[in-house]
Short mmCIF file of C-alpha atoms and ligand atoms in Angstrom, two decimals:
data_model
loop_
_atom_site.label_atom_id
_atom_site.label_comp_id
_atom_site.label_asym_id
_atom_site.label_seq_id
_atom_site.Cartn_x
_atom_site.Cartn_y
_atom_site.Cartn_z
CA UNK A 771 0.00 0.00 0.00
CA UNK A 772 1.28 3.52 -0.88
CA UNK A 773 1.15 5.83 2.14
CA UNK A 774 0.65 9.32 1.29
CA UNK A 775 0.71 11.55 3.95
CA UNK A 776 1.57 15.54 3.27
CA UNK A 777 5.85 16.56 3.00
CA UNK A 778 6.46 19.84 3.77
CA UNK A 779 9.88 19.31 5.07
CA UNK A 780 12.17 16.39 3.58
CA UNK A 781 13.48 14.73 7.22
CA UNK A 782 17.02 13.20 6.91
CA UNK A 783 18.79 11.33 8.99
CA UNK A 784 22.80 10.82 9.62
CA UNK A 785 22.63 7.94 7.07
CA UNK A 786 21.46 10.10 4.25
CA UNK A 787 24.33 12.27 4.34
CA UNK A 788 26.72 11.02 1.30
CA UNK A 789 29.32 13.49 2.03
CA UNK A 790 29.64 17.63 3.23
CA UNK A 791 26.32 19.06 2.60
CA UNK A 792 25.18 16.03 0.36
CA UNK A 793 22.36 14.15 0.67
CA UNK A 794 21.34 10.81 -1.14
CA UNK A 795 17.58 10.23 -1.01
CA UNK A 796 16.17 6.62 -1.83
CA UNK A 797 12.58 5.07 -1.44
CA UNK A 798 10.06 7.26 0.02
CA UNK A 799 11.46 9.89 0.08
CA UNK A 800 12.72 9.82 -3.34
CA UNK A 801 9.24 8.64 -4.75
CA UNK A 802 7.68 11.60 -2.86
CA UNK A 803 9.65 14.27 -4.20
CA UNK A 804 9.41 13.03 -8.15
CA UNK A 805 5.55 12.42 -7.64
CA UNK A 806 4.41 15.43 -5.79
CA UNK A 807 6.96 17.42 -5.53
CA UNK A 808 7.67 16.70 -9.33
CA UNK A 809 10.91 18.56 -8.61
CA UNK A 810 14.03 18.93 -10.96
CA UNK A 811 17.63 19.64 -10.70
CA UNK A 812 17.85 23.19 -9.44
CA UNK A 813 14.34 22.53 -8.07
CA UNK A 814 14.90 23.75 -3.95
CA UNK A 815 12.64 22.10 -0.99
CA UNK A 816 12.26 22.33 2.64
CA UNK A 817 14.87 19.52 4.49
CA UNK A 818 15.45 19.47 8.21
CA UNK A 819 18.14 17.03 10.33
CA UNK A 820 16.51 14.30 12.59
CA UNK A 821 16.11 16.07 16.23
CA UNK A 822 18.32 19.45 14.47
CA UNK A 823 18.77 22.06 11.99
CA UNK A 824 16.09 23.03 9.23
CA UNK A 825 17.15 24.52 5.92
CA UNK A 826 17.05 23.96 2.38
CA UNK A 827 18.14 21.28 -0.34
CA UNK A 828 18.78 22.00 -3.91
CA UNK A 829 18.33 19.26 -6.04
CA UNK A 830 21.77 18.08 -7.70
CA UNK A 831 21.00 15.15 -9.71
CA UNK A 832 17.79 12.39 -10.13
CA UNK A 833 18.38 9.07 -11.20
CA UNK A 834 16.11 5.88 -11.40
CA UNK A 835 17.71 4.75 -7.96
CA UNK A 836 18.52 7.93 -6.09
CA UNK A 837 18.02 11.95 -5.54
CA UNK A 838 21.22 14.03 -4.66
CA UNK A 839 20.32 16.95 -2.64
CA UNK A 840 23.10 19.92 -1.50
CA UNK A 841 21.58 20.94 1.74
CA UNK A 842 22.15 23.87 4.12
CA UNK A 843 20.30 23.43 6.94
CA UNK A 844 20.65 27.10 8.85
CA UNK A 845 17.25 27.35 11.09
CA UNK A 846 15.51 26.02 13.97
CA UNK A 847 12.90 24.06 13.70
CA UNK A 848 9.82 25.13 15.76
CA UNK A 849 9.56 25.60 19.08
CA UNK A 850 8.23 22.39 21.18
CA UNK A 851 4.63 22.07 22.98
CA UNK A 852 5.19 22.23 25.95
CA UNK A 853 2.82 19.00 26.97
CA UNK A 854 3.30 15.56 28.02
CA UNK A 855 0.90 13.46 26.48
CA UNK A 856 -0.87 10.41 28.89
CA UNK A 857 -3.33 9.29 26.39
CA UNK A 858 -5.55 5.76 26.49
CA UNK A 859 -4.21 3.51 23.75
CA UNK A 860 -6.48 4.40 21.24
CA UNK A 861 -7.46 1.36 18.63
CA UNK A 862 -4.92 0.64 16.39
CA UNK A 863 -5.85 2.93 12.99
CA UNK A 864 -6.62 5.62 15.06
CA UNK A 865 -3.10 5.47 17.05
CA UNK A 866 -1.68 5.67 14.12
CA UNK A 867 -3.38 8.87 13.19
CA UNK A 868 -3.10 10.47 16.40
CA UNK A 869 0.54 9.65 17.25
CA UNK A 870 1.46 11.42 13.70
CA UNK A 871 -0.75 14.21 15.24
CA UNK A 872 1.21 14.31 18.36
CA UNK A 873 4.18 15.24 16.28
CA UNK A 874 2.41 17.42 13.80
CA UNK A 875 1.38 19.68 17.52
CA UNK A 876 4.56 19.68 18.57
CA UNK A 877 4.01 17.58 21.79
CA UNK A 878 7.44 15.26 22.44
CA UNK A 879 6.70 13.53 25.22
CA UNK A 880 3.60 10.60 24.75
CA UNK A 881 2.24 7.98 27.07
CA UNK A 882 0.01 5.19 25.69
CA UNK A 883 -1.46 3.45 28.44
CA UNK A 884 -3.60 0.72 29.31
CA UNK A 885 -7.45 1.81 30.92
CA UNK A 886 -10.56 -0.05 31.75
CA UNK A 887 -12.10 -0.02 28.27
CA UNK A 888 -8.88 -0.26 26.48
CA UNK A 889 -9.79 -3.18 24.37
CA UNK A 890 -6.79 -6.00 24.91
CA UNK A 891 -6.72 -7.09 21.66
CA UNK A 892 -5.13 -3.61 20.84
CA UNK A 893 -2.05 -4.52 22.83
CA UNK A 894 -1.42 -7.10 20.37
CA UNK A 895 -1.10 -4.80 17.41
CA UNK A 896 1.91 -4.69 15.15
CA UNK A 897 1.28 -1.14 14.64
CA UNK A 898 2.52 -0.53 18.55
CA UNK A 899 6.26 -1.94 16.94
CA UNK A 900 8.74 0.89 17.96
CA UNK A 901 9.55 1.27 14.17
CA UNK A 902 5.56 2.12 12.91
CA UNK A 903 5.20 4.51 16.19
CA UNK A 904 8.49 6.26 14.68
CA UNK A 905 7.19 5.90 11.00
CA UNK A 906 3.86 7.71 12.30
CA UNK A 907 5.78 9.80 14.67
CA UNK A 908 8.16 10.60 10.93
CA UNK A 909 5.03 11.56 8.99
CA UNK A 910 3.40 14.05 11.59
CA UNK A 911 7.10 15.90 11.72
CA UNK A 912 7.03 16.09 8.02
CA UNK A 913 3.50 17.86 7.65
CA UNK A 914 4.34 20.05 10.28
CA UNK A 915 7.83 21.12 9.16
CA UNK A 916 9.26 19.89 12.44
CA UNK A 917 12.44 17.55 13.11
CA UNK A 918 12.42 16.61 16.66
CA UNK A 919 11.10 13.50 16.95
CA UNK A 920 8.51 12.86 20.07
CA UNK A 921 9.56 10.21 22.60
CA UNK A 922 6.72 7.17 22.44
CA UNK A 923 6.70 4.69 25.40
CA UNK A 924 4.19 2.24 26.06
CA UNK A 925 2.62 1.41 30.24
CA UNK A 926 0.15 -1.60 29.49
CA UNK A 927 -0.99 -1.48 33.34
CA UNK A 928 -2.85 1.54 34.61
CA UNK A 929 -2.62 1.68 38.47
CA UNK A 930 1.37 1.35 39.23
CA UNK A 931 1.82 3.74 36.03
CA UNK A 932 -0.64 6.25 37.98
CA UNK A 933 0.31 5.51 41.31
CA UNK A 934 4.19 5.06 40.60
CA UNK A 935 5.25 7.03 38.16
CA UNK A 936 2.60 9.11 37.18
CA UNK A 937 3.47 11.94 39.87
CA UNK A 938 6.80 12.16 38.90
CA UNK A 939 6.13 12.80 35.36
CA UNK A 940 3.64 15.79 36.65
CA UNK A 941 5.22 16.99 39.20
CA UNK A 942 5.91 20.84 38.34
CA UNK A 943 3.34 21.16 35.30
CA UNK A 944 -0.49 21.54 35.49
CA UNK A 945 -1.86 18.34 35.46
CA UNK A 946 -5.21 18.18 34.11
CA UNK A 947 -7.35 14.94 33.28
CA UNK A 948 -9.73 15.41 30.18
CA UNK A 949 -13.04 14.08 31.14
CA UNK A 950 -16.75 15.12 29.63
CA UNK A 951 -18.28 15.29 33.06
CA UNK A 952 -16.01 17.16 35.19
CA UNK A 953 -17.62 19.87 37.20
CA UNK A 954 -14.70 21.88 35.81
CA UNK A 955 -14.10 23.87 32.43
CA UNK A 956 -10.83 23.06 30.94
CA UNK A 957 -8.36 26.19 31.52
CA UNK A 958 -7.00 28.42 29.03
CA UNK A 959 -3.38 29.83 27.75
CA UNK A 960 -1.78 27.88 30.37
CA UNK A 961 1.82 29.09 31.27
CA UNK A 962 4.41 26.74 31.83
CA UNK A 963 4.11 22.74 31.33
CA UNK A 964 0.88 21.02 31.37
CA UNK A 965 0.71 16.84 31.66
CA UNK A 966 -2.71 15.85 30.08
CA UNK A 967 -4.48 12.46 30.28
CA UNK A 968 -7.43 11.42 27.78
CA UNK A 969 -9.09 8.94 27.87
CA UNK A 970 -9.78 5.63 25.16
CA UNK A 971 -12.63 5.70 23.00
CA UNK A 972 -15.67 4.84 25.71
CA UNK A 973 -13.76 7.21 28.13
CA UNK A 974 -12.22 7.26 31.70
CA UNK A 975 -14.32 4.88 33.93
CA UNK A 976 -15.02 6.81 37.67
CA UNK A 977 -12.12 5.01 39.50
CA UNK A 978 -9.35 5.88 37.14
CA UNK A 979 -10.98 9.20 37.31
CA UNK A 980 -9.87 9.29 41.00
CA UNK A 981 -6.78 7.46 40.78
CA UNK A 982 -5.94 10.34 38.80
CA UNK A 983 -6.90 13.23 41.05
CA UNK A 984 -4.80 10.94 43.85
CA UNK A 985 -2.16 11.41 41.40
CA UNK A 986 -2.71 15.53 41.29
CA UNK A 987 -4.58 16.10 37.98
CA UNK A 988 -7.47 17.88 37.69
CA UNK A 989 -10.60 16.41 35.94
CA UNK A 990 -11.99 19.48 33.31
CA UNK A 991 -14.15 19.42 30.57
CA UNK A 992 -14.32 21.28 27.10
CA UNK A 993 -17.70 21.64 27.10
CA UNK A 994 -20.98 19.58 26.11
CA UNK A 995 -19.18 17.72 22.65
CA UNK A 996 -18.10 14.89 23.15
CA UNK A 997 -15.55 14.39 20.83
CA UNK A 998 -13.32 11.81 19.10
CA UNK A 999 -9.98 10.96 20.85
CA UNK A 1000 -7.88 12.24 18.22
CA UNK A 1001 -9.77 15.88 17.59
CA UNK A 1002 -9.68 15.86 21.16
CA UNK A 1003 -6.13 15.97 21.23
CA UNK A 1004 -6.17 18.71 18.78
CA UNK A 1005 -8.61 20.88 20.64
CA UNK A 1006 -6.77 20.42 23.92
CA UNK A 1007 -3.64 20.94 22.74
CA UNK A 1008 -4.72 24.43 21.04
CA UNK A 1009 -6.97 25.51 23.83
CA UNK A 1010 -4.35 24.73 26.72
CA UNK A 1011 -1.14 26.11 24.62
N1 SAM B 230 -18.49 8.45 26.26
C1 SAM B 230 -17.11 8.63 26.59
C2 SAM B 230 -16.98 9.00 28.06
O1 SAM B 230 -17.76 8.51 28.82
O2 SAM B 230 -16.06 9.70 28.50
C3 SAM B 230 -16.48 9.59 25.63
C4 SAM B 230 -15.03 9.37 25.48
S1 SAM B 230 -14.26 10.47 24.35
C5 SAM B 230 -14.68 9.72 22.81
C6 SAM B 230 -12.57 10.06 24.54
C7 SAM B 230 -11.78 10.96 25.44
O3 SAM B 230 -11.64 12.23 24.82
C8 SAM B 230 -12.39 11.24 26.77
O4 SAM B 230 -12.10 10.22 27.72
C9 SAM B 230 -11.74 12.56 27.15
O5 SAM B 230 -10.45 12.37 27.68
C10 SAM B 230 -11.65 13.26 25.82
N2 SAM B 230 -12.83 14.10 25.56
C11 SAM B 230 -13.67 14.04 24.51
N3 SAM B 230 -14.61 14.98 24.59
C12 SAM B 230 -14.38 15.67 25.74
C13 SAM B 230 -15.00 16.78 26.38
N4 SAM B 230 -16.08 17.37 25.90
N5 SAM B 230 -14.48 17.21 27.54
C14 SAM B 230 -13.37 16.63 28.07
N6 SAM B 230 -12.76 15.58 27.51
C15 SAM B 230 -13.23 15.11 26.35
#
């Protein structure tokens, strides 16, 4: 299956680099920029270094097996969210979406956890393979112009992640819990770091609602929408940043 997803920045990596400045593109990459890009020699695009430097690349030379790029990469790339993600593993298609929206935001820190209506089989999915959450994680940077990828890890047990480490992680930021029927309207603008928690697809059930506020996050709402996990994200992301 071809994936298409949206390339407004080519992302390299230390691999690519075929000598000072040089770049040698294969696969993806290279299909990308001949198909949509359509570009030529001369032709310049958007390139950013893995986790540094954004810049240009000026097409050198295209042949049937590779793309030769001179790059100068002279900017940053945008500034980071400044949220840590706890999120319910969503099911598996959706994940996918929503951990290449995590990196699209800007958000570089994300928790997918286990939670009562978490669905088990979802734990088994190949899609949860480090190198698919990086592909996803890949694809959001390169719609969003970004090159610093976001830092995925995986808790498949609830309680000691909330109850161990959970205060840790949130210790210093606001810690808010999204939840439809808290008594509480989510906050705007919020200054300094914020450490989130959403819940899966039939929501947070009442005790994990409490283990959380035990763990120091506030339950708010966004108002009477109920809304998919993954514009969810979105929305709280924009509203609290
Ligand atoms: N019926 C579910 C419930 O009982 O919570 C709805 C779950 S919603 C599809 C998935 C998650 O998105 C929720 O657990 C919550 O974290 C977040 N969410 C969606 N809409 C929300 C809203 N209006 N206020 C706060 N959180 C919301």
């Amino acid at each position: 299956m071809i994936i298409e997803a949206a390339m407004n920045l080519i992302l390299l990596f230390p691999d690519d680099f075929s000598g000072d400045g040089m770049v040698r593109l294969t696969g993806r990459r290279k299909d990308h920029i001949q198909r949509v890009h359509r570009a030529a020699p001369g032709d310049e695009l958007v390139v950013g270094v893995a986790g540094g430097n954004i810049g240009r690349g000026v097409v050198r030379r295209i042949d049937d097996e590779a793309i030769d790029l001179a790059v100068v990469l002279d900017s940053s790339p945008p500034p980071p969210l400044d949220i840590t993600l706890v999120l319910a593993l969503p099911r598996p298609k959706v994940m996918n979406r929503v951990v290449a929206a995590v990196a699209s935001l800007g958000i570089k820190r994300l928790f997918l956890v286990n939670s009562w209506r978490v669905d088990k089989s979802y734990w088994k999915s190949p899609r949860l393979a480090p190198e698919n959450l990086r592909l996803q994680s890949v694809f959001g940077l390169e719609q969003a112009s970004d090159t610093v990828l976001p830092q995925v890890e995986l808790r498949r047990l609830f309680r000691p992640f909330v109850e161990d480490e959970l205060p840790a992680i949130a210790s210093g930021t606001t810690a808010l819990a999204a939840h439809p029927y808290a008594g509480e309207d989510c906050p705007r603008d919020v200054q300094g770091p914020v450490t989130l928690c959403i819940g899966p697809e039939g929501g947070f059930i009442e005790q994990e609602v409490a283990s959380l506020e035990r763990a120091g996050f506030r339950p708010v709402h966004l108002g009477p929408r109920i809304l998919r996990v993954e514009t969810a994200v979105a929305a709280l992301a924009g509203r609290l940043k």
